[in-house]
CSV table of C-alpha atoms in Angstrom, one decimal:
chain,number,residue,atom,x,y,z
A,1,MET,CA,-58.8,-50.3,-9.2
A,2,SER,CA,-61.3,-48.7,-6.9
A,3,ILE,CA,-63.1,-46.8,-9.7
A,4,LEU,CA,-64.1,-47.9,-13.2
A,5,VAL,CA,-64.0,-45.6,-16.2
A,6,ASP,CA,-66.0,-46.0,-19.3
A,7,ASP,CA,-66.4,-43.6,-22.3
A,8,HIS,CA,-69.3,-43.6,-24.7
A,9,ALA,CA,-70.8,-40.8,-26.8
A,10,ARG,CA,-68.7,-38.1,-25.1
A,11,VAL,CA,-70.1,-39.3,-21.7
A,12,ARG,CA,-67.5,-40.6,-19.2
A,13,THR,CA,-69.1,-42.9,-16.6
A,14,LEU,CA,-67.2,-43.2,-13.3
A,15,THR,CA,-68.3,-46.2,-11.2
A,16,LEU,CA,-67.2,-46.4,-7.6
A,17,ASP,CA,-66.0,-50.0,-7.3
A,18,ARG,CA,-65.6,-51.1,-3.7
A,19,PRO,CA,-68.8,-53.1,-3.6
A,20,GLU,CA,-67.6,-55.3,-0.7
A,21,ALA,CA,-67.3,-52.1,1.4
A,22,LEU,CA,-70.5,-50.6,0.0
A,23,ASN,CA,-68.2,-48.2,-2.0
A,24,ALA,CA,-67.1,-46.5,1.2
A,25,PHE,CA,-64.5,-43.9,0.6
A,26,SER,CA,-61.1,-45.1,1.7
A,27,GLU,CA,-58.2,-42.7,1.2
A,28,ALA,CA,-57.4,-44.7,-2.0
A,29,LEU,CA,-60.9,-44.2,-3.3
A,30,TYR,CA,-60.9,-40.5,-2.5
A,31,ASP,CA,-57.7,-40.2,-4.5
A,32,ALA,CA,-58.9,-42.3,-7.4
A,33,THR,CA,-62.2,-40.3,-7.6
A,34,THR,CA,-60.3,-37.0,-7.5
A,35,GLU,CA,-57.9,-38.1,-10.2
A,36,ALA,CA,-60.8,-39.3,-12.4
A,37,LEU,CA,-62.6,-36.0,-12.0
A,38,LEU,CA,-59.5,-34.0,-12.8
A,39,ALA,CA,-58.8,-36.1,-15.8
A,40,ALA,CA,-62.3,-35.8,-17.1
A,41,ALA,CA,-62.2,-32.0,-16.6
A,42,ASP,CA,-59.1,-31.8,-18.7
A,43,ASP,CA,-60.1,-34.2,-21.4
A,44,PRO,CA,-61.5,-32.3,-24.4
A,45,SER,CA,-63.3,-35.4,-25.7
A,46,VAL,CA,-65.5,-35.6,-22.5
A,47,ALA,CA,-68.6,-33.5,-22.4
A,48,VAL,CA,-70.5,-35.0,-19.4
A,49,VAL,CA,-69.5,-37.1,-16.4
A,50,LEU,CA,-71.9,-39.7,-14.9
A,51,LEU,CA,-71.1,-40.9,-11.4
A,52,THR,CA,-72.6,-44.1,-10.0
A,53,GLY,CA,-71.7,-47.0,-7.8
A,54,ASN,CA,-71.2,-50.7,-8.2
A,55,GLY,CA,-73.3,-53.2,-6.2
A,56,ARG,CA,-75.9,-52.4,-3.5
A,57,ALA,CA,-74.6,-48.9,-2.7
A,58,PHE,CA,-73.9,-45.6,-4.3
A,59,SER,CA,-71.5,-44.9,-1.4
A,60,ALA,CA,-71.5,-45.6,2.3
A,61,GLY,CA,-69.4,-42.4,2.8
A,62,THR,CA,-66.1,-42.2,4.6
A,63,ASP,CA,-64.8,-45.6,5.7
A,64,LEU,CA,-65.3,-45.5,9.4
A,65,ARG,CA,-62.3,-47.9,10.1
A,66,GLU,CA,-60.1,-45.3,8.4
A,67,MET,CA,-61.8,-42.5,10.4
A,68,GLN,CA,-61.0,-44.3,13.6
A,69,ALA,CA,-57.4,-44.8,12.5
A,70,LEU,CA,-57.1,-41.1,11.8
A,71,THR,CA,-58.2,-40.4,15.4
A,72,THR,CA,-56.0,-43.0,17.1
A,73,ASP,CA,-52.8,-43.5,14.9
A,74,PRO,CA,-50.6,-40.4,14.6
A,75,ASN,CA,-48.6,-42.2,11.9
A,76,TYR,CA,-51.7,-43.0,9.7
A,77,GLN,CA,-50.8,-42.4,6.1
A,78,ARG,CA,-53.3,-40.0,4.4
A,79,GLY,CA,-53.9,-40.1,0.7
A,80,LYS,CA,-52.6,-37.6,-1.8
A,81,HIS,CA,-55.9,-35.8,-2.2
A,82,GLY,CA,-58.2,-37.3,0.5
A,83,PHE,CA,-61.7,-36.1,1.2
A,84,ASN,CA,-60.9,-32.4,0.8
A,85,GLY,CA,-59.2,-32.9,-2.5
A,86,MET,CA,-62.2,-34.7,-3.9
A,87,ILE,CA,-64.5,-31.9,-2.7
A,88,ASP,CA,-62.1,-29.4,-4.4
A,89,ALA,CA,-62.4,-31.4,-7.6
A,90,LEU,CA,-66.2,-31.5,-7.4
A,91,ALA,CA,-66.6,-27.8,-6.5
A,92,ASP,CA,-64.3,-26.9,-9.5
A,93,PHE,CA,-65.6,-29.4,-12.0
A,94,PRO,CA,-66.5,-27.3,-15.0
A,95,LYS,CA,-68.7,-29.8,-17.0
A,96,PRO,CA,-72.1,-31.2,-16.3
A,97,LEU,CA,-72.0,-33.8,-13.5
A,98,ILE,CA,-74.8,-36.3,-13.3
A,99,CYS,CA,-75.2,-38.7,-10.4
A,100,ALA,CA,-77.1,-42.0,-10.6
A,101,VAL,CA,-77.8,-43.1,-7.1
A,102,ASN,CA,-78.1,-46.8,-7.4
A,103,GLY,CA,-78.3,-47.8,-3.7
A,104,ILE,CA,-77.6,-46.3,-0.3
A,105,GLY,CA,-75.9,-42.9,-0.1
A,106,LEU,CA,-74.5,-42.3,3.3
A,107,GLY,CA,-72.5,-39.3,4.5
A,108,ALA,CA,-70.3,-38.3,1.6
A,109,GLY,CA,-72.5,-40.6,-0.5
A,110,ALA,CA,-75.3,-38.1,0.1
A,111,THR,CA,-73.5,-34.7,0.5
A,112,ILE,CA,-71.7,-35.0,-2.9
A,113,LEU,CA,-75.1,-34.7,-4.5
A,114,GLY,CA,-74.9,-31.0,-3.6
A,115,PHE,CA,-72.4,-30.7,-6.4
A,116,ALA,CA,-74.4,-32.7,-9.0
A,117,ASP,CA,-76.1,-30.8,-11.8
A,118,LEU,CA,-78.7,-33.6,-12.2
A,119,THR,CA,-79.4,-36.5,-9.9
A,120,PHE,CA,-81.2,-39.7,-10.8
A,121,MET,CA,-82.1,-42.1,-8.0
A,122,SER,CA,-83.3,-45.7,-7.8
A,123,SER,CA,-86.7,-46.1,-6.2
A,124,THR,CA,-85.1,-48.5,-3.7
A,125,ALA,CA,-82.2,-46.3,-2.8
A,126,ARG,CA,-81.9,-44.2,0.4
A,127,LEU,CA,-79.9,-41.3,1.7
A,128,LYS,CA,-78.6,-40.4,5.1
A,129,CYS,CA,-76.4,-37.7,6.6
A,130,PRO,CA,-75.2,-39.4,9.9
A,131,PHE,CA,-73.3,-36.4,11.3
A,132,THR,CA,-75.0,-36.3,14.7
A,133,ASP,CA,-74.8,-40.1,14.9
A,134,LEU,CA,-71.1,-39.8,14.5
A,135,GLY,CA,-70.7,-36.8,16.8
A,136,VAL,CA,-69.2,-34.6,14.1
A,137,ALA,CA,-70.1,-31.6,11.9
A,138,PRO,CA,-71.5,-31.4,8.4
A,139,GLU,CA,-69.2,-31.7,5.4
A,140,ALA,CA,-68.8,-30.8,1.7
A,141,ALA,CA,-70.5,-27.5,2.1
A,142,SER,CA,-73.7,-29.3,2.8
A,143,SER,CA,-74.6,-26.7,5.5
A,144,PHE,CA,-74.9,-24.3,2.6
A,145,LEU,CA,-75.9,-26.4,-0.4
A,146,MET,CA,-78.6,-28.5,1.3
A,147,PRO,CA,-80.7,-25.4,2.4
A,148,GLN,CA,-80.2,-24.0,-1.1
A,149,LEU,CA,-81.4,-27.3,-2.7
A,150,ILE,CA,-84.2,-28.4,-0.4
A,151,GLY,CA,-85.0,-25.5,1.9
A,152,ARG,CA,-83.8,-24.8,5.4
A,153,GLN,CA,-86.2,-26.9,7.4
A,154,ASN,CA,-85.8,-30.0,5.2
A,155,ALA,CA,-82.0,-29.5,5.4
A,156,THR,CA,-82.2,-29.1,9.2
A,157,TRP,CA,-83.9,-32.4,9.5
A,158,LEU,CA,-81.6,-34.1,7.0
A,159,LEU,CA,-78.4,-32.8,8.7
A,160,MET,CA,-79.5,-33.0,12.3
A,161,SER,CA,-81.7,-36.1,12.6
A,162,SER,CA,-79.3,-38.7,11.0
A,163,GLU,CA,-82.5,-40.4,9.7
A,164,TRP,CA,-82.9,-42.1,6.3
A,165,MET,CA,-84.5,-40.3,3.4
A,166,ASP,CA,-86.2,-42.4,0.7
A,167,ALA,CA,-86.2,-41.6,-3.0
A,168,ASP,CA,-89.6,-40.1,-3.2
A,169,GLU,CA,-88.8,-37.8,-0.3
A,170,ALA,CA,-85.6,-36.7,-2.0
A,171,ARG,CA,-87.4,-36.0,-5.2
A,172,GLN,CA,-90.2,-34.0,-3.5
A,173,MET,CA,-87.6,-31.9,-1.6
A,174,GLY,CA,-85.7,-31.2,-4.8
A,175,LEU,CA,-82.5,-33.1,-4.0
A,176,VAL,CA,-83.2,-35.6,-6.8
A,177,TRP,CA,-84.5,-34.7,-10.3
A,178,ARG,CA,-85.9,-38.1,-11.3
A,179,VAL,CA,-86.7,-41.4,-9.5
A,180,CYS,CA,-86.3,-44.5,-11.7
A,181,GLU,CA,-87.0,-48.2,-11.3
A,182,PRO,CA,-83.7,-49.9,-10.3
A,183,ASP,CA,-83.3,-51.7,-13.7
A,184,ASP,CA,-83.9,-48.5,-15.6
A,185,LEU,CA,-81.7,-46.1,-13.6
A,186,LEU,CA,-78.5,-46.2,-15.6
A,187,ASP,CA,-80.3,-46.3,-19.0
A,188,VAL,CA,-82.3,-43.2,-18.1
A,189,ALA,CA,-79.4,-41.4,-16.6
A,190,ARG,CA,-77.2,-42.2,-19.6
A,191,ALA,CA,-79.8,-41.2,-22.1
A,192,HIS,CA,-80.0,-37.7,-20.5
A,193,ALA,CA,-76.3,-37.5,-20.2
A,194,GLU,CA,-75.9,-38.3,-23.9
A,195,LYS,CA,-78.5,-35.6,-24.9
A,196,LEU,CA,-76.4,-33.1,-23.0
A,197,ALA,CA,-73.2,-34.5,-24.4
A,198,ALA,CA,-74.4,-33.9,-28.0
A,199,LYS,CA,-74.3,-30.1,-27.3
A,200,PRO,CA,-71.2,-27.9,-27.7
A,201,ILE,CA,-68.9,-28.5,-24.7
A,202,SER,CA,-68.0,-24.9,-24.6
A,203,SER,CA,-71.7,-24.0,-24.2
A,204,LEU,CA,-72.3,-26.6,-21.5
A,205,ILE,CA,-69.3,-25.2,-19.6
A,206,ALA,CA,-70.5,-21.6,-20.0
A,207,VAL,CA,-74.0,-22.5,-18.7
A,208,LYS,CA,-72.6,-24.3,-15.7
A,209,ARG,CA,-70.2,-21.5,-14.9
A,210,THR,CA,-72.8,-18.8,-15.0
A,211,MET,CA,-75.1,-20.9,-12.7
A,212,THR,CA,-72.4,-21.8,-10.2
A,213,GLU,CA,-70.1,-18.8,-10.1
A,214,PRO,CA,-72.4,-16.8,-7.7
A,215,LEU,CA,-72.2,-19.7,-5.2
A,216,ARG,CA,-68.4,-20.3,-5.2
A,217,ALA,CA,-67.5,-17.9,-2.4
A,218,ALA,CA,-70.4,-19.1,-0.1
A,219,ILE,CA,-69.4,-22.7,-0.8
A,220,ALA,CA,-65.8,-22.0,0.2
A,221,ASP,CA,-66.9,-20.2,3.3
A,222,ALA,CA,-69.2,-23.0,4.3
A,223,ARG,CA,-66.4,-25.6,3.8
A,224,GLU,CA,-64.0,-23.5,6.0
A,225,ARG,CA,-66.6,-23.4,8.8
A,226,GLU,CA,-67.4,-27.1,8.5
A,227,ASN,CA,-63.8,-28.2,8.4
A,228,ALA,CA,-63.0,-26.1,11.5
A,229,CYS,CA,-65.9,-27.7,13.4
A,230,PHE,CA,-65.0,-31.2,12.1
A,231,ARG,CA,-61.4,-30.8,13.2
A,232,ASP,CA,-62.5,-29.8,16.7
A,233,MET,CA,-65.0,-32.6,17.0
A,234,LEU,CA,-63.0,-35.5,15.4
A,235,GLY,CA,-61.7,-37.5,18.3
A,236,GLY,CA,-63.9,-35.7,20.8
A,237,PRO,CA,-66.1,-37.4,23.4
A,238,ALA,CA,-69.1,-37.9,21.1
A,239,ASN,CA,-67.1,-39.0,18.1
A,240,ARG,CA,-65.0,-41.5,20.2
A,241,GLU,CA,-68.2,-43.0,21.6
A,242,ALA,CA,-69.7,-43.2,18.1
A,243,LEU,CA,-66.6,-45.0,16.6
A,244,ALA,CA,-66.3,-47.3,19.6
A,245,ALA,CA,-69.9,-48.3,19.3
A,246,PHE,CA,-69.4,-49.0,15.6
A,247,ALA,CA,-66.3,-51.1,16.3
A,248,GLU,CA,-68.2,-53.0,19.0
A,249,GLY,CA,-71.4,-53.5,17.0
A,250,ARG,CA,-73.6,-51.7,19.5
A,251,PRO,CA,-75.8,-48.5,19.4
A,252,ALA,CA,-73.9,-45.4,20.6
A,253,ASP,CA,-75.0,-43.9,23.9
A,254,PHE,CA,-74.5,-40.2,24.0
A,255,THR,CA,-76.4,-39.7,27.3
A,256,THR,CA,-73.4,-40.4,29.5
A,257,LEU,CA,-71.1,-37.8,27.8
A,258,PRO,CA,-69.9,-34.8,29.7
A,259,ALA,CA,-72.3,-31.9,29.8
A,260,GLY,CA,-72.4,-30.0,26.5
A,261,ALA,CA,-70.6,-32.7,24.6
């Protein structure tokens, strides 16, 4: 299993469980996470979902070895749901979604926070959106959700710089609601989840729907733009250099790319 599921007090805790890979999203983990979200959405005994990671990371984002395979192997077997299926499930998730960021959140491990209703973060955790380091475009409607959450200039730096953001910065910007000591993170997040879970599920769903419905069309439009850009850039000169550098264990050098690349 690449995801652990635990139920207590109407809270379903989903724990990403690829610690040896820093919980990077393989096709299998994308599928498992999607299936877990769909199941929780349909389960009338679940009021709140709490998402966290096992080990040193929340998630290191898309598994770069699989990304490289997607660009080089025409026969590479994609998962049933994949990245887009997981984002569909997050965008449509009707119940409160709480994220407990226990360690590094890289790429998708950061952008999925745009769909969280509450985010708790360990004081030692860090976030990074490495799109420009990978020579690709934003993902998961982050080009829309991040400016909404943290303001345009903060989002510009986060999405363009590929630099790390620490927990205090994330809280000050509004991406994270509470910062906790590492040993307290899950207890604090679960306590808040259980407070919400004691409320009527129908009311929780109604509150979330009325808050998120005005954003749905803009999220869908942002995803369409991002996906088009991502498709165009995946396997392009900058992305090939980034993945080659990763495979060879060296810094990427974008200065030798063709003009405009």
